[in-house]
Short mmCIF file of C-alpha atoms in Angstrom, two decimals:
data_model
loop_
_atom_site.label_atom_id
_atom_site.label_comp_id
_atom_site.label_asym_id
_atom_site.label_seq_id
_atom_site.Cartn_x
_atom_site.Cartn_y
_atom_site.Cartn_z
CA UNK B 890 116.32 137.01 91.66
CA UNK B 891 114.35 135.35 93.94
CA UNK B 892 113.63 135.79 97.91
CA UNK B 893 112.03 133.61 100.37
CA UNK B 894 108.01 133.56 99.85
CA UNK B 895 107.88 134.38 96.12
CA UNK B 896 105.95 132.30 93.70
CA UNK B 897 107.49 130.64 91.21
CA UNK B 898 106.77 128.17 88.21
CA UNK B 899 109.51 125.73 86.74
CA UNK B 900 111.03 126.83 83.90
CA UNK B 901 111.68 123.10 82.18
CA UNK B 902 109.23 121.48 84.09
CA UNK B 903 105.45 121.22 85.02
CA UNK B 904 104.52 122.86 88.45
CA UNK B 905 106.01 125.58 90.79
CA UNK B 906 105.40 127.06 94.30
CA UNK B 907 106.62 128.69 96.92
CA UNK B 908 110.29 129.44 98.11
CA UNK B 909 110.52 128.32 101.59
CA UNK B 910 114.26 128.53 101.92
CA UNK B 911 117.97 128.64 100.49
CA UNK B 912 119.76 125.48 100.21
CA UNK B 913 122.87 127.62 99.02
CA UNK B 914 123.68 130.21 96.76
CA UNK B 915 122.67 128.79 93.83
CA UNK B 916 119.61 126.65 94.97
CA UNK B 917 116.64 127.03 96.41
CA UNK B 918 113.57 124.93 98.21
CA UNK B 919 109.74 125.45 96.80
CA UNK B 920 107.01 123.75 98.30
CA UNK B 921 104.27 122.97 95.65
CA UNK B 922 100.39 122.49 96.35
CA UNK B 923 101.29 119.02 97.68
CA UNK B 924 102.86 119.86 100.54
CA UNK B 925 106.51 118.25 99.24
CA UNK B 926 109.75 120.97 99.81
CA UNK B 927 112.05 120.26 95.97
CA UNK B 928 115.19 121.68 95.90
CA UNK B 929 115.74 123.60 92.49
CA UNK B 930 118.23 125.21 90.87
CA UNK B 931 117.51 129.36 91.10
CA UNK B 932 118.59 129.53 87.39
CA UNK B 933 115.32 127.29 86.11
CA UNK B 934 112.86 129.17 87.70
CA UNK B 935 110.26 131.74 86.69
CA UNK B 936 109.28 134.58 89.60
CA UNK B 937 105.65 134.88 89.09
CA UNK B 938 105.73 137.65 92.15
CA UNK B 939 107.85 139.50 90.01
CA UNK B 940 105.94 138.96 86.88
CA UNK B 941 102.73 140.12 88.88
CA UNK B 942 104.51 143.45 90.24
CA UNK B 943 105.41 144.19 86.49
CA UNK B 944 102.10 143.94 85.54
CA UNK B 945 100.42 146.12 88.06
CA UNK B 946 103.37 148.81 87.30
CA UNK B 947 104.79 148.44 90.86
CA UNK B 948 108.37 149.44 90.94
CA UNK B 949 110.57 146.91 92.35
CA UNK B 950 111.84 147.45 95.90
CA UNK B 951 115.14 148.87 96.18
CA UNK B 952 117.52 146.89 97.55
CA UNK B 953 118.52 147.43 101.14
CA UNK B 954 121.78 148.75 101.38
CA UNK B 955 124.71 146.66 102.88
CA UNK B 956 126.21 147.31 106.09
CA UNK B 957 129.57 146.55 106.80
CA UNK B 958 130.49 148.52 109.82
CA UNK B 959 131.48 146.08 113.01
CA UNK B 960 130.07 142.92 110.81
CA UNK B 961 133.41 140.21 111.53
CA UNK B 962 133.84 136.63 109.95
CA UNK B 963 130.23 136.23 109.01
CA UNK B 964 130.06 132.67 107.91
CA UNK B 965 128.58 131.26 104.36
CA UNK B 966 125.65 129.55 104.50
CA UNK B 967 126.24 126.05 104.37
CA UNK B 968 124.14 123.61 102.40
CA UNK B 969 121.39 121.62 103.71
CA UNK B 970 122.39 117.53 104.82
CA UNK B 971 119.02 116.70 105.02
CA UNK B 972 117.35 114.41 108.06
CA UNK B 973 118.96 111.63 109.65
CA UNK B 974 117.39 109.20 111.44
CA UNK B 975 119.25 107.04 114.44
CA UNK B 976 119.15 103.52 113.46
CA UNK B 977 118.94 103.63 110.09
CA UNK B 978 121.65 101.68 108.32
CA UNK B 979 119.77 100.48 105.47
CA UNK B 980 119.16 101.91 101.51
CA UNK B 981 115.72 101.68 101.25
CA UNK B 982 114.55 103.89 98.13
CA UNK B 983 110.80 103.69 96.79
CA UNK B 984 108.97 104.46 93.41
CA UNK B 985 105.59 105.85 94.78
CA UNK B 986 102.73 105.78 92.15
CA UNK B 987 100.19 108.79 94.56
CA UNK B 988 97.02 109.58 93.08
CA UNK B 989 94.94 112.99 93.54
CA UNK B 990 91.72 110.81 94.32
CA UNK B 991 93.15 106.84 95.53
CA UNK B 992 89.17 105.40 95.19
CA UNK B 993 89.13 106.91 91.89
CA UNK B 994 92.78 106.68 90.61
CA UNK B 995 91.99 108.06 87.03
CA UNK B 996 89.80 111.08 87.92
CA UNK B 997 92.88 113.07 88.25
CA UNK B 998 96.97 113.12 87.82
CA UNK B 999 99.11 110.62 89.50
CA UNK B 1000 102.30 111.55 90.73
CA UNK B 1001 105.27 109.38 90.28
CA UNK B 1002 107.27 110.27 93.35
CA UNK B 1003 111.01 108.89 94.42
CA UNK B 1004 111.81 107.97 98.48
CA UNK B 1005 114.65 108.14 99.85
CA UNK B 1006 113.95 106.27 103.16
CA UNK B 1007 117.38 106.45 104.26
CA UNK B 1008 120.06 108.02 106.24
CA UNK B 1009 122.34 108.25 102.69
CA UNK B 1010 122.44 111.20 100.21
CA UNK B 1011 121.34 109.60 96.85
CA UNK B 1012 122.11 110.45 93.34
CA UNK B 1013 119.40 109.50 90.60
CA UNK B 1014 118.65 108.88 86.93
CA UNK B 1015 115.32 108.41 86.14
CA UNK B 1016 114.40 107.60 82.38
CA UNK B 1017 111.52 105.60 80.07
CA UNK B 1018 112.73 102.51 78.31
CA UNK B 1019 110.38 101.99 74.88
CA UNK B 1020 110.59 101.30 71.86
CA UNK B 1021 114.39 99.56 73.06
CA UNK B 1022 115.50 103.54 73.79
CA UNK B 1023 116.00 105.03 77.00
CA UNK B 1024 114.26 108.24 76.98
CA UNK B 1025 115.93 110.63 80.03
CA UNK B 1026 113.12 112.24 82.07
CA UNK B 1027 114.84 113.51 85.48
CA UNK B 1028 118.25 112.74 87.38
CA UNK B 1029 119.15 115.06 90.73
CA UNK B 1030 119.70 114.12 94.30
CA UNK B 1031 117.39 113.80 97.03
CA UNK B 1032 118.33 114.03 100.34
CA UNK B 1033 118.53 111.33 103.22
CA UNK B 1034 114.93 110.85 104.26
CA UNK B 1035 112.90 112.83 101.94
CA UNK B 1036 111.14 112.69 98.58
CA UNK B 1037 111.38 114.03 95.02
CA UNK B 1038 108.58 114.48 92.43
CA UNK B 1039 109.32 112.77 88.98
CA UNK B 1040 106.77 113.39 86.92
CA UNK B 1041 102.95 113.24 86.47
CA UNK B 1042 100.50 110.77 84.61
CA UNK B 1043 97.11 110.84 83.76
CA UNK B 1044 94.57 108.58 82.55
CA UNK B 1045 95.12 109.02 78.87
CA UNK B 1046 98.79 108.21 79.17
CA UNK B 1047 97.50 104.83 80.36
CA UNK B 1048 97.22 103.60 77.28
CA UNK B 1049 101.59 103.61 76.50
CA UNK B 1050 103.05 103.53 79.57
CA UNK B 1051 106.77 102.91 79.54
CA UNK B 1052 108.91 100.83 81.23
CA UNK B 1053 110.08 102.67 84.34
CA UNK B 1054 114.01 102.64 84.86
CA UNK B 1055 116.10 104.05 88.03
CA UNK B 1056 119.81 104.20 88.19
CA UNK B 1057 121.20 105.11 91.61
CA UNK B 1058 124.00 106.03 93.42
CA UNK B 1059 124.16 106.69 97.33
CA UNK B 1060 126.45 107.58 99.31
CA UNK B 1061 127.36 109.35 103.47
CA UNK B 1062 130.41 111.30 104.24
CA UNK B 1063 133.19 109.56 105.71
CA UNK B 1064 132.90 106.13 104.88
CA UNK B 1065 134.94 103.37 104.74
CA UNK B 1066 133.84 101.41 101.28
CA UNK B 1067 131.87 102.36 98.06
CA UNK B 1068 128.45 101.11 97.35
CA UNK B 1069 127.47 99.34 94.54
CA UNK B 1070 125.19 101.39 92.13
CA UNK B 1071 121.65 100.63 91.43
CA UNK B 1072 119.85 99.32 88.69
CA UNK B 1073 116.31 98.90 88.81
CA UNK B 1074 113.30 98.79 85.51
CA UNK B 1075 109.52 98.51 86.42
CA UNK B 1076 106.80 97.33 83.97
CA UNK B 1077 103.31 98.88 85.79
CA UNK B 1078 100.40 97.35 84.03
CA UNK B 1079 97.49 99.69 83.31
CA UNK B 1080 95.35 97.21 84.78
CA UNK B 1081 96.63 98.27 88.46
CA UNK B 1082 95.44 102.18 87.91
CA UNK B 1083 91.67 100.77 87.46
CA UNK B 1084 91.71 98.63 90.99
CA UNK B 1085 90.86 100.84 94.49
CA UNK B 1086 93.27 98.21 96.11
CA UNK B 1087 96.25 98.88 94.23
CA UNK B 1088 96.86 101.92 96.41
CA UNK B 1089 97.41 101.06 100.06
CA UNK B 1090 97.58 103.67 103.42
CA UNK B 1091 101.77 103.69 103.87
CA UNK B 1092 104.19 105.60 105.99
CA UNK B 1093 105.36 108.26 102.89
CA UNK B 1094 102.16 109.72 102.24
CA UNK B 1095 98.96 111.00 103.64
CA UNK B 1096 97.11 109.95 100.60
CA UNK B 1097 97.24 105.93 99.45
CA UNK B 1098 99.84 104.90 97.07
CA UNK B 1099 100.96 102.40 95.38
CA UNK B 1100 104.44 101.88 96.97
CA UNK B 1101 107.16 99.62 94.82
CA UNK B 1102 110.59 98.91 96.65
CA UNK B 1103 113.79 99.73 94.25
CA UNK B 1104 116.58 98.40 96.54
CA UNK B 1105 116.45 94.89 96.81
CA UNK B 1106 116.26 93.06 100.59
CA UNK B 1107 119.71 93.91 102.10
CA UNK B 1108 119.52 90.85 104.57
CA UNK B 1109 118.67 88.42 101.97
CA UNK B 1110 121.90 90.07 100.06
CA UNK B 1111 123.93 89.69 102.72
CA UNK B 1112 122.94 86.00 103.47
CA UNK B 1113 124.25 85.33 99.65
CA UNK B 1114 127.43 86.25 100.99
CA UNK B 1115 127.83 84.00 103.60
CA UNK B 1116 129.85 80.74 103.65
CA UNK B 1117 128.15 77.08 104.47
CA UNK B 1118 130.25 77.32 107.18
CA UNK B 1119 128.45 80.75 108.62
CA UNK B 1120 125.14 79.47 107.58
CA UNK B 1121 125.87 76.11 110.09
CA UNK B 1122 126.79 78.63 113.15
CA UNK B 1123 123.77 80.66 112.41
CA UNK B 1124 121.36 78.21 112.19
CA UNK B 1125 122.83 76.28 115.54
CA UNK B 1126 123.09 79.90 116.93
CA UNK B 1127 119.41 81.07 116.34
CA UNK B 1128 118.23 77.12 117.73
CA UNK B 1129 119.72 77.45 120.63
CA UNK B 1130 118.14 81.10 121.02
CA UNK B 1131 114.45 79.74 120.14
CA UNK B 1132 114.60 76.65 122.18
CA UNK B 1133 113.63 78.22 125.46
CA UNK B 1134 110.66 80.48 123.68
CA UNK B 1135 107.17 79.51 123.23
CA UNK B 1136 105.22 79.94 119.92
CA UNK B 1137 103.06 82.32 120.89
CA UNK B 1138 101.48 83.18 124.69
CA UNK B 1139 98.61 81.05 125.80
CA UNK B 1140 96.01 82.73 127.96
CA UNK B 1141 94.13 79.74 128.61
CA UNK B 1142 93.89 76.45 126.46
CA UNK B 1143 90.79 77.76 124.89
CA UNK B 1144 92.09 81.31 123.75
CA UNK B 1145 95.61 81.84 122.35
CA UNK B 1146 97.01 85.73 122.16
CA UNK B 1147 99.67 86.02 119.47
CA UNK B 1148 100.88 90.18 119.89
CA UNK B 1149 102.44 91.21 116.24
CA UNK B 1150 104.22 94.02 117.31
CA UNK B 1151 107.81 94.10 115.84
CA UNK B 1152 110.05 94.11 118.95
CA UNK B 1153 107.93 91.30 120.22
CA UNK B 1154 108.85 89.59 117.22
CA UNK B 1155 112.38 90.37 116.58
CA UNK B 1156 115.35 91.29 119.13
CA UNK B 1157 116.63 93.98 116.48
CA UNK B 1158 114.84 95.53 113.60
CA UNK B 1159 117.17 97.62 112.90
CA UNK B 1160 117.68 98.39 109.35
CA UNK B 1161 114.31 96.37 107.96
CA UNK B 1162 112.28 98.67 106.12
CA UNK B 1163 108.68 99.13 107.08
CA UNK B 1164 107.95 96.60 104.35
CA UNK B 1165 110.15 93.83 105.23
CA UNK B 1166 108.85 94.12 109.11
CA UNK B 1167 105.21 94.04 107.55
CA UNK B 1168 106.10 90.79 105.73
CA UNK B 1169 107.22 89.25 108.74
CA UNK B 1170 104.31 90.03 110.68
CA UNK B 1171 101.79 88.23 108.35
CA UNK B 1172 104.12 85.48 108.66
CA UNK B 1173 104.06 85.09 111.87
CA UNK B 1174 100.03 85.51 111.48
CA UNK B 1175 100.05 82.88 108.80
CA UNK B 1176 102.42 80.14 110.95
CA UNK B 1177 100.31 80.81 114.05
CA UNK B 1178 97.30 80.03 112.49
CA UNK B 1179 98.36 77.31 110.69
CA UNK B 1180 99.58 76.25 114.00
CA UNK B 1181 96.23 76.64 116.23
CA UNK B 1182 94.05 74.68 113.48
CA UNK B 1183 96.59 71.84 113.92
CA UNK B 1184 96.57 72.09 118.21
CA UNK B 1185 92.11 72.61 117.85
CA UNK B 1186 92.64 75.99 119.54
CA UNK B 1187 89.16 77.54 119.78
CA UNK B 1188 90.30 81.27 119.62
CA UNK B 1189 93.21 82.92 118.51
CA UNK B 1190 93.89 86.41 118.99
CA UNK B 1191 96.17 88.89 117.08
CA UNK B 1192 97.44 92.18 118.34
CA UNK B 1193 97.93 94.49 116.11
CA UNK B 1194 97.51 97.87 117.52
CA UNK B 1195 95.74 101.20 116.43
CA UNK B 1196 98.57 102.90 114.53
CA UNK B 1197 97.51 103.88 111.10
CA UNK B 1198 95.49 100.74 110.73
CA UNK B 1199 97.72 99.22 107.71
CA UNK B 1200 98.92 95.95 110.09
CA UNK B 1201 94.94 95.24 110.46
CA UNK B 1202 94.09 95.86 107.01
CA UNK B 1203 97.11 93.41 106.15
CA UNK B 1204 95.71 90.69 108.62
CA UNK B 1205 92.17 90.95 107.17
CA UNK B 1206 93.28 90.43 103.78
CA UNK B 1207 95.31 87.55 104.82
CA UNK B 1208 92.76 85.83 106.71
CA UNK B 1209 90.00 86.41 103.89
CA UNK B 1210 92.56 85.11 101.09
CA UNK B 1211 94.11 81.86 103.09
CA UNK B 1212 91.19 80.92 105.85
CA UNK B 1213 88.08 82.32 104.14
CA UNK B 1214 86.64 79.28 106.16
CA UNK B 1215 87.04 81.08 109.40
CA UNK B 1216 85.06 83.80 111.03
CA UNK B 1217 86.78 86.86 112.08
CA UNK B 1218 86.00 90.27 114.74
CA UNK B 1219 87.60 92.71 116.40
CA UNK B 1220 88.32 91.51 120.02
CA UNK B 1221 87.46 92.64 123.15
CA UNK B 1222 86.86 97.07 123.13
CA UNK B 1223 87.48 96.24 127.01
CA UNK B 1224 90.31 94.59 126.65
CA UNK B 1225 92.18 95.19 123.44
CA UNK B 1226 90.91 98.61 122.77
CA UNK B 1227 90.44 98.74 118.75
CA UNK B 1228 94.03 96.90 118.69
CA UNK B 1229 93.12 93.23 118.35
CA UNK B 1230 91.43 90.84 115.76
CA UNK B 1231 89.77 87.42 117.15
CA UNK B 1232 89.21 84.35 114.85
CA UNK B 1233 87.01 81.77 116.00
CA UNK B 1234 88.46 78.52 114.96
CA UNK B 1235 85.83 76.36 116.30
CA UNK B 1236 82.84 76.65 117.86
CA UNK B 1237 80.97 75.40 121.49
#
């Protein structure tokens, strides 16, 4: 039996914690040194409070008697739906690779780690292909928005890693049509555990991660579904819409200001994951600079915004991989704040 702040360790697994709640009868939450709430089943866990008190020779606290007198239709407790999020329409689920030390990935454990960035309950079986075997390590649910840990790696498993295979299955209440299930296998080179850059500041974690999408782009699916016909009427559709814009917003003819932030960019980004919007940012960086060194534009600048710094970082690393030739700095403090990066395309 266990109660709300006990401290338990799995039973058939590696790692415990603490109980922070009851999902239902049979199930529990623990939050483990990480931070991360995992629901578990009550059954496959060992009460180290309990196995403390034994030791000491405490006797066990009675239980508190139940009163019944003027109690009416209490009701069960219901089971937890998880978070949704308004707006979310899309199944975006992530493998996260999340090192204890990111500049040093093989100092410590890694933890493989399953997202569930999505308003749908999803149902998942996670298992190592090798040696042409599938070898079962974990299946469960998680939740809509929230995480599960797999399992843990270190660096002397580097040296065999498996192939990496997901099946899923999600799902919401009330809805109209089944989803297809998900297949997905991932084959992680070692090499990628020994580079700093591998792991990358993201949205799921405090810590850097390397961050590998399982669901494939739902727009691009959908767009294999369409007709010649619809593809005609969108194309004349979206002209129409972009003849009146302008590429980008010209502050003078020396200096041109292109501002990256999504809703500048789109009119609804609405079910894009945060990794589909990044990709369309640093192509609108990469078109508008390929654009400026064809019109001799002497500046151009890019607004990015503070946030958590991963758009910059992204822009940087674009510019120093495609237009090495061209010198870069943060704009204007006075102007921009820390949210802008200037490249000088040509001098005097």
């Amino acid at each position: 039996m266990v109660k709300i702040g006990d401290r338990v360790r799995f039973l058939n697994d590696v790692g415990g914690g603490v109980v922070t709640s009851f999902v239902n009868k049979t199930t529990v939450n623990v939050e483990g040194e990480d931070g991360f709430e995992i629901p578990y089943p009550v059954s496959q866990l060992v009460n180290l409070s309990e196995v403390e008190r034994v030791e000491k020779g405490i006797e066990p606290e009675p239980a508190p008697e139940r009163i019944t007198e003027n109690v009416k239709n209490i009701p069960e407790p219901q089971q937890a739906e998880g978070m949704k999020l308004a707006g979310k329409t899309s199944p975006d689920f992530y493998f996260c690779f999340v090192p204890d030390d990111s500049k040093n990935p093989l100092t410590g454990e890694t933890r493989l780690v399953l997202v569930n960035d999505s308003n749908f309950t999803l149902l998942y079986y996670y298992s190592h292909y090798r040696d042409e075997k599938y070898e079962l390590v974990k299946f469960g649910s998680v939740q809509p928005n929230s995480k599960v840990n797999l399992e843990s790696i270190e660096q002397n498993d580097l040296t065999d890693l498996p192939d990496f295979v997901f099946q899923l299955l999600y799902f919401q209440d009330n809805e109209k049509e089944l989803h297809q299930s998900v297949a997905k296998k991932f084959k992680v080179s070692p090499v990628k555990f020994y580079k700093e850059k591998s792991f990358q500041p993201n949205v799921f974690f405090r810590k850097n991660a390397m961050v590998l999408q399982i669901t494939p782009n739902v727009l691009a699916v959908e767009l294999d579904k369409l007709t010649d016909d619809d593809l005609q009427k969108v194309v004349k559709s979206k002209e129409k819409a972009e003849a009146p814009q302008t590429p980008f917003m010209k502050k003078s003819a020396e200096v041109v200001e292109v501002d990256l932030h999504i809703q500048e960019l789109l009119d609804d980004a609405s079910g894009l994951s945060n990794r589909e919007m990044l990709e369309i940012q640093l192509e609108k960086v990469e078109s508008e600079m390929n654009e400026a060194i064809r019109s001799h534009v002497k500046r151009i600048v890019f607004i990015h915004g503070l946030g958590q710094g991963v758009l910059k970082q992204e822009v940087t690393r674009l510019l120093k991989s495609k237009f090495p030739k061209y010198y870069f700095q943060d704009a204007s403090f006075k102007e921009y704040g820390y949210g802008a990066t200037m490249v000088i395309l040509r001098k005097g």
